Coordinates of C-alpha atoms (C1' of nucleotides) in Angstrom, one line a residue:
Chain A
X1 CA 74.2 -203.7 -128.2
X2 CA 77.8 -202.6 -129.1
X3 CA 81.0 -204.0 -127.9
X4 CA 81.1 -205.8 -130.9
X5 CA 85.2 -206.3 -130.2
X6 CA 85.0 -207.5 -126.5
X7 CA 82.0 -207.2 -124.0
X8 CA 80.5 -210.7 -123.9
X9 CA 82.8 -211.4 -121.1
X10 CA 84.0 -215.3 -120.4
X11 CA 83.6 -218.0 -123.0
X12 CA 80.9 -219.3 -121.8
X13 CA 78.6 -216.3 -122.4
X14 CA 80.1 -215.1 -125.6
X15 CA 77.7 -215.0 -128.1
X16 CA 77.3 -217.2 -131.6
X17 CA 80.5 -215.5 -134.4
X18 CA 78.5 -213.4 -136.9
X19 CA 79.0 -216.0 -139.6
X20 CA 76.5 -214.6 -142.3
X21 CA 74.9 -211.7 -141.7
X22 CA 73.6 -208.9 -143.9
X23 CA 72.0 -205.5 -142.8
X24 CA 70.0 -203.9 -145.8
X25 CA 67.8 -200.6 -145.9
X26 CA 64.4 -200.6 -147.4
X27 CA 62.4 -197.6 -148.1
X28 CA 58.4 -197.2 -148.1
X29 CA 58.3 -193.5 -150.0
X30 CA 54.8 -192.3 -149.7
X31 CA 53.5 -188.9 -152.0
X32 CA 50.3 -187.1 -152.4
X33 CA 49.4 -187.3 -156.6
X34 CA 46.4 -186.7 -158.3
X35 CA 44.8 -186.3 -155.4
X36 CA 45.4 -190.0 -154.0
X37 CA 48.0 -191.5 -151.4
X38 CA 51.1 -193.7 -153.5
X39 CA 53.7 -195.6 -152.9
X40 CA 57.4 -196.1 -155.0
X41 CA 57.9 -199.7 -156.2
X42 CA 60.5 -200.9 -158.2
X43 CA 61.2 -203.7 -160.6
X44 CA 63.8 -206.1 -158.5
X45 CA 67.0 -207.3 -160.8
X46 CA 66.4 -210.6 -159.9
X47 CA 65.1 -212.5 -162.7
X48 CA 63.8 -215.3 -160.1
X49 CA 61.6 -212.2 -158.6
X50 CA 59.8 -211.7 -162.3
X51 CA 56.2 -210.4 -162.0
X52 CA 56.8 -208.9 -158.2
X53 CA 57.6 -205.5 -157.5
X54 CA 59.5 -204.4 -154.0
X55 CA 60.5 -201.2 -152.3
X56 CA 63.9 -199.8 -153.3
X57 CA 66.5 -201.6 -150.7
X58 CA 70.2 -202.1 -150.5
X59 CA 72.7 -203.1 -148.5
X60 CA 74.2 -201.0 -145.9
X61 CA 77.6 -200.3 -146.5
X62 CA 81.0 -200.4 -144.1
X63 CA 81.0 -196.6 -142.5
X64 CA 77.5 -196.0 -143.9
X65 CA 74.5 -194.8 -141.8
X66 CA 71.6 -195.8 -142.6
X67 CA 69.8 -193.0 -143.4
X68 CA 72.6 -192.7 -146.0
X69 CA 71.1 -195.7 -147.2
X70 CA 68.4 -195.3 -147.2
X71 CA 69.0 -191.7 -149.7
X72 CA 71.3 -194.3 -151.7
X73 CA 68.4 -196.8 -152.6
X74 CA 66.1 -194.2 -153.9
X75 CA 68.5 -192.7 -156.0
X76 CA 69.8 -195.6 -157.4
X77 CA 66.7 -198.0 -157.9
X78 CA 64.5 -194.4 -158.7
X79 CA 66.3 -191.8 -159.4
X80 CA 64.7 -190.5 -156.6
X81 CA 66.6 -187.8 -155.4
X82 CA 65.0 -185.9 -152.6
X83 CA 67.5 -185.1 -149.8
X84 CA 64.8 -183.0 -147.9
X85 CA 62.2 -185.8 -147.9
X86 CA 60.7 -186.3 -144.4
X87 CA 63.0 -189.8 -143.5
X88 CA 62.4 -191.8 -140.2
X89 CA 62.9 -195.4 -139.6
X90 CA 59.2 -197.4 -139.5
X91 CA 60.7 -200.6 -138.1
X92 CA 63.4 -203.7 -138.4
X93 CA 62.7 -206.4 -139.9
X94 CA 64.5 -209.5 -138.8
X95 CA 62.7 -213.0 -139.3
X96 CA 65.1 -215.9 -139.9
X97 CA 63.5 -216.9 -143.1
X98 CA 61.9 -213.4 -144.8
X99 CA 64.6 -213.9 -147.6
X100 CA 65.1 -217.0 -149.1
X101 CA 68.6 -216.5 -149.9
X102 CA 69.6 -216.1 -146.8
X103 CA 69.4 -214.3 -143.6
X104 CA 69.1 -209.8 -144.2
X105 CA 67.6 -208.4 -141.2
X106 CA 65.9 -205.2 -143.0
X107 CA 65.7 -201.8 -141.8
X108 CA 62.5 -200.2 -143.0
X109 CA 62.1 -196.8 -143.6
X110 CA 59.1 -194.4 -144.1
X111 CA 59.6 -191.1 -146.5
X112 CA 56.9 -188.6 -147.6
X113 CA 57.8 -186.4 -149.8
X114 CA 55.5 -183.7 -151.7
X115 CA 54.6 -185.1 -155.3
X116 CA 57.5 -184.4 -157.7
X117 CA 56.2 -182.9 -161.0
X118 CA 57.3 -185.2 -163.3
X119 CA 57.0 -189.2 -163.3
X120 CA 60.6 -188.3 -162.2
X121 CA 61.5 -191.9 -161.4
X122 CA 64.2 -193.2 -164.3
X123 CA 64.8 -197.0 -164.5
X124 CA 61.7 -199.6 -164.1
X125 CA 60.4 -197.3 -161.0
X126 CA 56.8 -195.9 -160.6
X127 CA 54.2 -195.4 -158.5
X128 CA 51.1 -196.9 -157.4
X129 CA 47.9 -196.4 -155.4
X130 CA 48.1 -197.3 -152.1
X131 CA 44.4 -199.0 -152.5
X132 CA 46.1 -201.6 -154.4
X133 CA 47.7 -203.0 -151.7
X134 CA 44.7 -203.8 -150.0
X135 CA 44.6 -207.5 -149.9
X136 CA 40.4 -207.5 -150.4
X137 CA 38.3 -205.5 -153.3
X138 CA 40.5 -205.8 -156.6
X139 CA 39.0 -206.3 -160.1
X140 CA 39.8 -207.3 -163.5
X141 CA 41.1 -203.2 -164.1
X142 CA 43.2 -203.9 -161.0
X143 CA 44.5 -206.7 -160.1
X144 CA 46.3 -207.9 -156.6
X145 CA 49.3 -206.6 -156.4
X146 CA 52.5 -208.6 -155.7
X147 CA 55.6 -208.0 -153.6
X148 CA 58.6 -209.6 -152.9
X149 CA 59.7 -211.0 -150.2
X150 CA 57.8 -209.1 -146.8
X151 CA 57.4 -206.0 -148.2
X152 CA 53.8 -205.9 -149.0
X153 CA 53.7 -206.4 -144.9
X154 CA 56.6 -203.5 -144.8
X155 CA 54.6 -201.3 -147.0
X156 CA 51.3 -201.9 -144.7
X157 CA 53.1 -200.6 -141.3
X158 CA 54.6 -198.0 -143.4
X159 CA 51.1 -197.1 -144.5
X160 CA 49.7 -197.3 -140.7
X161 CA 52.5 -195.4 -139.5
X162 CA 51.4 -192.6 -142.1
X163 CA 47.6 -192.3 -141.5
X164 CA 48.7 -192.3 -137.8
X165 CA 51.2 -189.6 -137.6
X166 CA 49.1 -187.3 -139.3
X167 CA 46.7 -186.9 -136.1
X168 CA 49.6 -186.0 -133.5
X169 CA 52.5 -184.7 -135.5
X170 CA 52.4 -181.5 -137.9
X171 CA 53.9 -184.2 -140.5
X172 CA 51.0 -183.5 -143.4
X173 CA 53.1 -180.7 -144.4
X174 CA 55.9 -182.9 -145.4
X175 CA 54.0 -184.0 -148.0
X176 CA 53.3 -180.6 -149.9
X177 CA 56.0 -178.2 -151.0
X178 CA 56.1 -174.5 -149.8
X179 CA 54.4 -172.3 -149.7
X180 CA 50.8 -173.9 -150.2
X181 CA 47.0 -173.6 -149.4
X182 CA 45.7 -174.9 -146.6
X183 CA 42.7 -176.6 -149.5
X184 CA 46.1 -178.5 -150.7
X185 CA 47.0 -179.1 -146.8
X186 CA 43.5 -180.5 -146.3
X187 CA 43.8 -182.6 -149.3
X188 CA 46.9 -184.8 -147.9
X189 CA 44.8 -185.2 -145.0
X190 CA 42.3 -186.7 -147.4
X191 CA 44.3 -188.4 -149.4
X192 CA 46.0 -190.4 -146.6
X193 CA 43.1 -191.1 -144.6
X194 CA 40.4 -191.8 -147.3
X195 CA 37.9 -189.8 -146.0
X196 CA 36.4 -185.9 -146.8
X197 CA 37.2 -183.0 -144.0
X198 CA 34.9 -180.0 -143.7
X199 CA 37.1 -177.0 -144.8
X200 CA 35.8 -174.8 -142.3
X201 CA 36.5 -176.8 -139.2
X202 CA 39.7 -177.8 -140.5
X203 CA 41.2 -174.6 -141.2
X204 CA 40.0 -173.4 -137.8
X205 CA 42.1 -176.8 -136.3
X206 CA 44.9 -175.8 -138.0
X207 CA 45.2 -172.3 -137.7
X208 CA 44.6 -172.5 -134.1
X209 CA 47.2 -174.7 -133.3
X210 CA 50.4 -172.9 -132.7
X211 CA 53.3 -173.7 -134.9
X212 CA 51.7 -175.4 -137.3
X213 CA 51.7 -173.5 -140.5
X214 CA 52.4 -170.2 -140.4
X215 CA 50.4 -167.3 -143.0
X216 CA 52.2 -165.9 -145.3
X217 CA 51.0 -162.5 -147.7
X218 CA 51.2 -164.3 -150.8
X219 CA 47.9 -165.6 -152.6
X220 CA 47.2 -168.6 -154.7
X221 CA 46.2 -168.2 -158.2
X222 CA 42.6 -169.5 -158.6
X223 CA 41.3 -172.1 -160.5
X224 CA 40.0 -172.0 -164.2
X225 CA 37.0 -171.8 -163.0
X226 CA 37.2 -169.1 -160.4
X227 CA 37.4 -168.5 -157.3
X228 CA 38.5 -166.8 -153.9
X229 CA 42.5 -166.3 -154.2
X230 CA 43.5 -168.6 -150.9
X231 CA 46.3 -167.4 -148.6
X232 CA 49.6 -169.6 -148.9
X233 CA 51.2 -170.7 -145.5
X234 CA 54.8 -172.1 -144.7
X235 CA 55.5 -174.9 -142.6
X236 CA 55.2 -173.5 -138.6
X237 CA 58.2 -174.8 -136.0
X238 CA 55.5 -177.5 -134.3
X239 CA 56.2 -181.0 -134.2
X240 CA 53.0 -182.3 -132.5
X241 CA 49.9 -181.4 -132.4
X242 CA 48.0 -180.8 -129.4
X243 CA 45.6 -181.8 -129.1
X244 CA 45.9 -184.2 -132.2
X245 CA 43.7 -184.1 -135.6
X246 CA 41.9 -187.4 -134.9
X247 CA 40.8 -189.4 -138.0
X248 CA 36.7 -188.9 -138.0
X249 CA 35.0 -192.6 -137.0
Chain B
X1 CA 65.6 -205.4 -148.1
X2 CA 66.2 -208.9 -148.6
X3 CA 67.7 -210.5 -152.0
X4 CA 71.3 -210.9 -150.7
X5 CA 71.2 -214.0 -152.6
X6 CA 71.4 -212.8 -155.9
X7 CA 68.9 -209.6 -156.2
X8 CA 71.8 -206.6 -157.0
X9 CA 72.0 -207.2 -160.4
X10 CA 75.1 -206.4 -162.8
X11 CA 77.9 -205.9 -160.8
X12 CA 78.2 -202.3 -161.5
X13 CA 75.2 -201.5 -159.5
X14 CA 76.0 -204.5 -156.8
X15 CA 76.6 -203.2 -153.4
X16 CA 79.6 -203.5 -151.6
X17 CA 79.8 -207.1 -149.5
X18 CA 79.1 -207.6 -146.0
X19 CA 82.6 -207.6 -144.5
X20 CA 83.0 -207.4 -140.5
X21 CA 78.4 -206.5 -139.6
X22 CA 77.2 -207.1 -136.7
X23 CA 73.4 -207.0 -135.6
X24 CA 72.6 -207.0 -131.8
X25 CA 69.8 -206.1 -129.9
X26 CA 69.5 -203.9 -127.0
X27 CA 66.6 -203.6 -124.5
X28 CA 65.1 -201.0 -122.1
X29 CA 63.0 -202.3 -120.0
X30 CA 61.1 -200.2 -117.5
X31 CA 58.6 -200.7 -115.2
X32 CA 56.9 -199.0 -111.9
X33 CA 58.5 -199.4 -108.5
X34 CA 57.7 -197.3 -105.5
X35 CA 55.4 -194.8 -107.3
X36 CA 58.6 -194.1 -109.5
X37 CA 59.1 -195.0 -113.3
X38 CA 63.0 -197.4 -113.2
X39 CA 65.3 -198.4 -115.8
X40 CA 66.5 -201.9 -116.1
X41 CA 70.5 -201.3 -116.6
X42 CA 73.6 -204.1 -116.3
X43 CA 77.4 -203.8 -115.8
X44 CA 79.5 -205.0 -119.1
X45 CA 81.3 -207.5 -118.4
X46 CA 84.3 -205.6 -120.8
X47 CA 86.5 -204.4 -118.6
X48 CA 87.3 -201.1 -120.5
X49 CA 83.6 -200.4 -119.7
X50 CA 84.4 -199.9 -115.9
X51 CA 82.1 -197.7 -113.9
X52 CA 79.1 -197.3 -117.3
X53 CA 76.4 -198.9 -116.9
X54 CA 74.8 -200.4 -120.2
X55 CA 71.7 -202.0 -121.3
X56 CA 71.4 -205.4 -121.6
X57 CA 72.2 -206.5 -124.7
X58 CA 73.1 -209.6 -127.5
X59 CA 74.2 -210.3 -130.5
X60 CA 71.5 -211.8 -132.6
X61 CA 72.3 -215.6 -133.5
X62 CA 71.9 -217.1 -136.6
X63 CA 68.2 -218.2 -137.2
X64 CA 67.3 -216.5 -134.4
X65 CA 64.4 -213.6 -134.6
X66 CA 64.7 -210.3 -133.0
X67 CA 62.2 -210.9 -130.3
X68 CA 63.8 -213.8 -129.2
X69 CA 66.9 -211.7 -129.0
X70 CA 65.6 -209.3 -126.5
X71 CA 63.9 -212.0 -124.6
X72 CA 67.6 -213.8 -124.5
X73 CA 69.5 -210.9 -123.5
X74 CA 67.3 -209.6 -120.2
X75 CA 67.6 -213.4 -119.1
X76 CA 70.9 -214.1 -119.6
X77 CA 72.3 -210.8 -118.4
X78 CA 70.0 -209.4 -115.7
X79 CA 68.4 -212.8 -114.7
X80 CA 64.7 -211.0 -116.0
X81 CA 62.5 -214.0 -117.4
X82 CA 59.6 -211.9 -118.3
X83 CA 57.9 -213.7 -121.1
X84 CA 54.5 -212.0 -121.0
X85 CA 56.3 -208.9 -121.2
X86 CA 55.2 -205.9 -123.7
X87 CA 57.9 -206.1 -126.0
X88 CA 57.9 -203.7 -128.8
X89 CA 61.2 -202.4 -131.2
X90 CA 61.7 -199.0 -130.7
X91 CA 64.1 -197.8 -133.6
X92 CA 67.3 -199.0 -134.9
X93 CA 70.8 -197.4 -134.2
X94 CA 73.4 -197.9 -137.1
X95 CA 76.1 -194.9 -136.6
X96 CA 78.9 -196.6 -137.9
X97 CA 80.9 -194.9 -134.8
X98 CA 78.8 -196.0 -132.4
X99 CA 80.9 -198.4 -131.2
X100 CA 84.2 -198.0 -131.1
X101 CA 84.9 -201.9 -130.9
X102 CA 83.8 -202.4 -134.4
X103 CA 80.6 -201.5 -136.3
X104 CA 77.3 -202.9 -134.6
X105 CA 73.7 -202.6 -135.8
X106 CA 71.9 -202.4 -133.0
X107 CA 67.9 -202.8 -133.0
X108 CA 66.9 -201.1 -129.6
X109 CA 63.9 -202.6 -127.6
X110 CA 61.6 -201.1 -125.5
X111 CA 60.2 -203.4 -122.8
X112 CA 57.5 -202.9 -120.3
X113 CA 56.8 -205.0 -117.3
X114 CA 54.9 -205.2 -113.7
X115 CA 57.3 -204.3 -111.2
X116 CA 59.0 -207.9 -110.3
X117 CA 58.2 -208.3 -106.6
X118 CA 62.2 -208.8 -105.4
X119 CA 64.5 -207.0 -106.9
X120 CA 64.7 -209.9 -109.1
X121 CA 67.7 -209.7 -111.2
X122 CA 70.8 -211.8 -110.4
X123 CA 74.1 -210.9 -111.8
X124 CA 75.2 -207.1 -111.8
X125 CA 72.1 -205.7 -112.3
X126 CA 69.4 -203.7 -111.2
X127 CA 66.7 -200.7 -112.0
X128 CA 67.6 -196.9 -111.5
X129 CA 65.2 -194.0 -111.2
X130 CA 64.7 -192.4 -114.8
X131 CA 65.3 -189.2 -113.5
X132 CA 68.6 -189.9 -113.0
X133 CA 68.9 -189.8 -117.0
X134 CA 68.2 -186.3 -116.9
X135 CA 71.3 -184.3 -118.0
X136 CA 70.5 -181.9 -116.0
X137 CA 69.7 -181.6 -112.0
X138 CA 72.1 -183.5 -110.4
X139 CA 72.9 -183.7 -106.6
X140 CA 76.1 -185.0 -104.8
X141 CA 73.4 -188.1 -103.4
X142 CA 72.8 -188.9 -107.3
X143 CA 75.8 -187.9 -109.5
X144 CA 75.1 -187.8 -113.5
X145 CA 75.0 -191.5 -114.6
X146 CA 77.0 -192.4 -117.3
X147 CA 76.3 -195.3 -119.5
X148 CA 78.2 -197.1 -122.3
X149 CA 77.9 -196.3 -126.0
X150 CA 75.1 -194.7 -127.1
X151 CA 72.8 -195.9 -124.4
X152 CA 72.1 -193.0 -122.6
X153 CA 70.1 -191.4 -125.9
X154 CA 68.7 -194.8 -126.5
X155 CA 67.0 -194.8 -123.0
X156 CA 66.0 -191.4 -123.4
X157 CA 64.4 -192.6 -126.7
X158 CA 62.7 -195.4 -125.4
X159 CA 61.4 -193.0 -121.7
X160 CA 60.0 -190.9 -124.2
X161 CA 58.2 -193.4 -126.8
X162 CA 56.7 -194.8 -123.2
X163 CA 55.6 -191.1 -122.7
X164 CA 53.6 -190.8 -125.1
X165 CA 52.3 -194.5 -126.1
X166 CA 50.5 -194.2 -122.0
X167 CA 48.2 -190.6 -124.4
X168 CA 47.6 -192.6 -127.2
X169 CA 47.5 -196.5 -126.4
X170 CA 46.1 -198.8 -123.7
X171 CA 49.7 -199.6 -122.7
X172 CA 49.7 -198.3 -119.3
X173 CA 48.7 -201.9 -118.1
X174 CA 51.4 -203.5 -119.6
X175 CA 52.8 -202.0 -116.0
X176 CA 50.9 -204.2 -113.2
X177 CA 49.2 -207.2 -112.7
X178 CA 46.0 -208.2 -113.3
X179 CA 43.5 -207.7 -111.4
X180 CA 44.6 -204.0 -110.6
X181 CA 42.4 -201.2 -109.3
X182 CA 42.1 -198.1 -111.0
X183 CA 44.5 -196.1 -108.6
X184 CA 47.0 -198.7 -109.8
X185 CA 46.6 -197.5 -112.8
X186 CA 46.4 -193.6 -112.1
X187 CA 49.6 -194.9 -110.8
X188 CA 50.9 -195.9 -113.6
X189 CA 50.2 -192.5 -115.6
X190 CA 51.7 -190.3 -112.3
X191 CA 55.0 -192.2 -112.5
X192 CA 55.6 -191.8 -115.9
X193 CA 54.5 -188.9 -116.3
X194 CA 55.6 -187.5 -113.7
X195 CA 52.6 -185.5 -113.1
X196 CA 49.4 -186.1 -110.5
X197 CA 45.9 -186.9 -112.1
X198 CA 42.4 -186.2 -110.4
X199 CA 41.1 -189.3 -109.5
X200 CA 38.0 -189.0 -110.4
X201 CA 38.3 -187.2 -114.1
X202 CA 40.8 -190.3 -114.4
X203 CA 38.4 -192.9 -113.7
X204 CA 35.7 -191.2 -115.6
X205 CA 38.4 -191.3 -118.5
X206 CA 39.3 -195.0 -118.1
X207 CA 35.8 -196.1 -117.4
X208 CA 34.1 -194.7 -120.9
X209 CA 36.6 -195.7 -122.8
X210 CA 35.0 -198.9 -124.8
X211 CA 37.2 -201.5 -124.2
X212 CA 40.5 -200.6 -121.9
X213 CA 39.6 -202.2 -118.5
X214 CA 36.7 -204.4 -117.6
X215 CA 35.7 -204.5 -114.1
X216 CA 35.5 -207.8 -112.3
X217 CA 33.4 -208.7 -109.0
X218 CA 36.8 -208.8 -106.8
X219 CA 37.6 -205.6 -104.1
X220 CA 41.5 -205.1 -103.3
X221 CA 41.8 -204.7 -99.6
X222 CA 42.3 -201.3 -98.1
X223 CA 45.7 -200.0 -97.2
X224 CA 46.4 -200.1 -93.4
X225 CA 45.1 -196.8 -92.7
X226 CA 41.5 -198.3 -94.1
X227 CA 39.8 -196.6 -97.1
X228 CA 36.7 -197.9 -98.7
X229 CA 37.9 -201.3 -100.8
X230 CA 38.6 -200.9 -104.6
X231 CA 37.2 -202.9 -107.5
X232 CA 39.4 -204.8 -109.5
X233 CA 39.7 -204.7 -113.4
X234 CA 41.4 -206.9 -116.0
X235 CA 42.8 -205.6 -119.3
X236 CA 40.1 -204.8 -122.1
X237 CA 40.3 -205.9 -125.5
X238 CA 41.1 -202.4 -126.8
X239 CA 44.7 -201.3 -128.0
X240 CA 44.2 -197.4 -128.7
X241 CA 42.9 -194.9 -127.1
X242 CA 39.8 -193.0 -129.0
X243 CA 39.8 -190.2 -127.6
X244 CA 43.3 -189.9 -126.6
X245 CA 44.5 -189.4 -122.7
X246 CA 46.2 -186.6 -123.1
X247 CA 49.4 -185.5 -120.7
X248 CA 48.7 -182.4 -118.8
X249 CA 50.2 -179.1 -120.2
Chain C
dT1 C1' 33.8 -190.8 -83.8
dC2 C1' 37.8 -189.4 -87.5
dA3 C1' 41.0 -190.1 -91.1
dA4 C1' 41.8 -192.3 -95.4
dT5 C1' 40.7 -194.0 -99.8
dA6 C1' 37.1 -195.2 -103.5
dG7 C1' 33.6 -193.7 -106.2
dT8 C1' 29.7 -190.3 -108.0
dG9 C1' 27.6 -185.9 -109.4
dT10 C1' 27.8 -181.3 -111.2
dC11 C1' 29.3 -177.2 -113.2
dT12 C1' 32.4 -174.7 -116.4
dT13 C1' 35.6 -174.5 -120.2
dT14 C1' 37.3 -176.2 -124.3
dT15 C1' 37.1 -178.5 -128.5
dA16 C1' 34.9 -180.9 -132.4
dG17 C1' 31.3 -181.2 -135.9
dA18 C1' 27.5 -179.4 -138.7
dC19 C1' 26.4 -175.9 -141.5
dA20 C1' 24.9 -171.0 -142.7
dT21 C1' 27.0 -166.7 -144.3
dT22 C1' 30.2 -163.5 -146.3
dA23 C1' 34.3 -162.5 -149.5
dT24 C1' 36.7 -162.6 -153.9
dA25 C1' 37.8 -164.5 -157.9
dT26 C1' 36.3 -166.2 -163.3
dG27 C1' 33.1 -166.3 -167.3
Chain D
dC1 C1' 24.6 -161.8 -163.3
dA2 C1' 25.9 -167.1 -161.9
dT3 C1' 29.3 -170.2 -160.3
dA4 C1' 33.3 -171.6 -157.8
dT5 C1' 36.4 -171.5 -154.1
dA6 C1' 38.1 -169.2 -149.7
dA7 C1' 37.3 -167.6 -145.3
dT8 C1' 34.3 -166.4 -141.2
dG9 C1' 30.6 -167.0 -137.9
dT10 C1' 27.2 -169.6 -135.2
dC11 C1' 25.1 -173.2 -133.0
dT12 C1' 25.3 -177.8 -130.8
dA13 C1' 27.4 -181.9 -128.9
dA14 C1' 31.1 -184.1 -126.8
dA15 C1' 35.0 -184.1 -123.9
dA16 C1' 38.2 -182.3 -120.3
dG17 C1' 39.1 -180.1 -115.9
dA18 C1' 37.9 -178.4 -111.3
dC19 C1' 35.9 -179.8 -107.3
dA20 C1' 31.9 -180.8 -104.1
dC21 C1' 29.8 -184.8 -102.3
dT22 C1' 28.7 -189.6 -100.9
dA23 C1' 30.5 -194.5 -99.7
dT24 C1' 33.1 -197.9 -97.2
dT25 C1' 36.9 -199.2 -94.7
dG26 C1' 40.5 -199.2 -90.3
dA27 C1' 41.8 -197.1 -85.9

DNA sequence: TCAATAGTGTCTTTTAGACATTATATG
DNA sequence: CATATAATGTCTAAAAGACACTATTGA
C-alpha cells in the first residue's frame, strides 16, 4: 500500500509512525558446478555472527529498486557480477523477531546463473552444495551447516522454488550459457532435482515443446574419450512449458 | 537480510541509513460470486485519490508480522474478517516512484476466500468483476477502471498467480465452503478460468487424484428445476496437484 | 411423462516411460 | 576393431478429451 504521505484518512485510522524500520535484499544465487546444484554463502562482517555463513544482503537504499539491490549485494559481498542472471523475487520475509538487532523485513531473491568458470567470487565468498543444507544425513567429512539469522529457511524456499520451476517454466536454460547441448541441459535438470533422466525421452520432451530451445548448426566438441559431436541449441522464446517436465516419483 | 544492528562492517562498505522507508502491505483478495471470479477493491480515504479505486492496504506496525498486516487491513478497511482465509504473499513492489507520496515497500497479498454470503463489506467497499481489469474491451455499461498507484498491475499479478496455482495446486477450494459438491468446484475452475470443463473428465480428474477431496455421506439438494442430488466432499489432505489440471489451450 | 442435473462407461488421442537401434566420434 | 556419446525408433502404460449412457430428482 502507498500513500505513504496522506491516505490513512482521519486520526483515528492512521496507522502506527514508521519509527524503525529497515528494508534489506537477500539473495539465494543458485549454479550448476561439477555436475551438482550450489548455493553462494558469504562470511557475515559481524564478528558476533562468527562460524555462520548467510546469503549476500543489504540494505535497500533511498531511490533504489530492489532488484538494483539485489545486483549490489552480489557484487559487493561476491564479486558476483552477473547482470544477465535469471533474478526474481522468492518471497518477504517479515517476522518481528528474525533479526535480533532489530526489526528488517527481508526481501528474498532467487538467481540462477550458469556456473562461472572460475571460483570467481573475491572476498570470504564461496559456494556450497545444496545437500548440505539438508538438516538430516551429515557426517564427520560434512558437517551441518550454519546460517545466520532465517536464511537457512530462505535458502530452503529458494531451493523449492528452483526444483519447482523447472517443471513448468523453460527456466533450466538459465542455468547454462549459450549455445549448449541438450546432455548439459539435461544435466541441470539432474542436478536440481537429484535424480537421473533417460536421454532419449528427454530430448524428445524438449525438442517437442515449442519455444524451448531452439537448434542451432553448430556441434560440440566430444569428449576425450569419444563420441557422437551433439548439436548446440539456444535458448527458444517459451516461458512455460506445456505441458510441464514433471519431476519422476 | 537482517544484521541492521551491526552486520555492514567498516564503514566504507556500510550502506546508506534508513531515512524516510516505509513497508505496507497490500491485499487482493478474490473470490467466486455469481459464476464470476471478483476483486475485493476500497475507496482511499486521500482525497487526491478521488474516483481510483485501491486495494486495501496498511502500513505494517512495529512488531507486527506480515500476515497479521493483511489480515488487519481487509478488516479495518473493507469490514472482511476472513480468518480462515488462504493467505499467501504474492511478490513485493519496491519502485522507488511508485508512490508519489513518498517511498513505500509494499509486500502485495493474494487472498482467497468463499464468496461472503452478503455483500459483506462495510465502509466504501465492494468486489468488481476481474474482467473489468482487462485493458482492453470496454463498453459504455463498464468504462476502463482505474485504480491508484500501481494497483492495477498488482491485481493483474495476483489474477494471474490464481490462474495458474487452480493447474498446479489443490487451491481451488480455498473458494467455497465445506461440504461442496463437485460442480462447486468445476465452478470454481470455469470462473477463473474463464473457460467451461466437461463434467465428467472433471470429476474423473478430481476423483483420482490421491488426496484433494474426500467424499462424505451428505447429498446437496437439487436446484429448483430438480436434478439427481450431489455428494458432498470436504478438502483432502493433498496440497499439489500430481498430475497437474491443466487449463484448456 | 419430461427436463434438469449427477454420475459412469467407453473410445480415441496424446504423452510419458522403458529400452532397442542407429550414427558419429576417439583410441 | 571396441568404446563412448548422440540421436532416433518402437512399444507400452498412463492420462486427457470427446461423448454416449445411466441415475435421481422436481414439475
Amino acid at each position: 500500500m502507498p500513500g505513504a504521505g496522506g491516505r490513512d484518512g482521519p486520526p483515528a485510522d492512521r496507522d502506527a509512525p514508521p519509527a524503525a524500520c529497515a528494508v534489506a535484499v537477500d539473495v539465494a544465487l543458485l549454479t550448476v558446478r561439477a555436475g551438482t546444484l550450489q548455493l553462494l554463502l558469504v562470511e557475515p562482517d559481524d564478528d558476533r555472527l562468527a562460524g555462520l555463513l548467510a546469503l549476500p544482503g543489504r540494505r535497500v537504499r533511498d531511490e533504489e529498486d530492489l532488484d538494483d539491490t539485489a545486483h549490489r549485494a552480489l557484487a559487493e559481498l561476491a564479486g558476483v557480477h552477473a547482470p544477465d542472471a535469471h533474478l526474481e523475487q522468492l518471497r518477504t520475509y517479515g517476522d518481528p523477531a528474525r533479526d535480533p538487532g532489530g526489526r528488517v523485513v527481508s526481501v528474498a531473491y532467487l538467481a540462477l546463473t550458469p556456473s562461472p568458470g572460475e571460483p570467481s567470487p573475491r572476498r570470504r565468498a564461496g559456494f556450497i552444495d545444496v545437500g548440505r543444507l539438508d538438516p538430516v544425513g551429515h557426517t564427520d567429512a560434512s558437517p551441518p551447516l550454519r546460517l545466520a539469522y532465517d536464511h537457512l529457511r530462505i535458502s530452503l524456499d529458494a531451493l523449492e522454488r528452483a526444483r519447482a520451476k523447472l517443471e513448468y517454466t523453460a527456466l533450466a536454460s538459465a542455468f547454462v550459457t549459450e549455445p549448449f547441448t541438450l546432455a548439459e541441459l539435461r544435466g541441470v535438470y539432474e542436478a536440481v532435482w537429484g535424480v537421473a533422466l533417460d536421454p532419449a525421452n528427454f530430448r524428445r520432451k524438449v525438442t517437442g515443446t515449442r519455444g524451448f530451445v531452439v537448434p542451432t548448426r553448430e556441434l560440440a566438441a566430444p569428449g576425450p574419450e569419444g563420441g557422437r559431436p551433439a548439436k548446440r541449441y539456444r535458448r527458444g522464446p517459451a516461458q512455460r512449458l506445456h505441458p510441464a517436465m514433471l519431476r519422476p516419483a
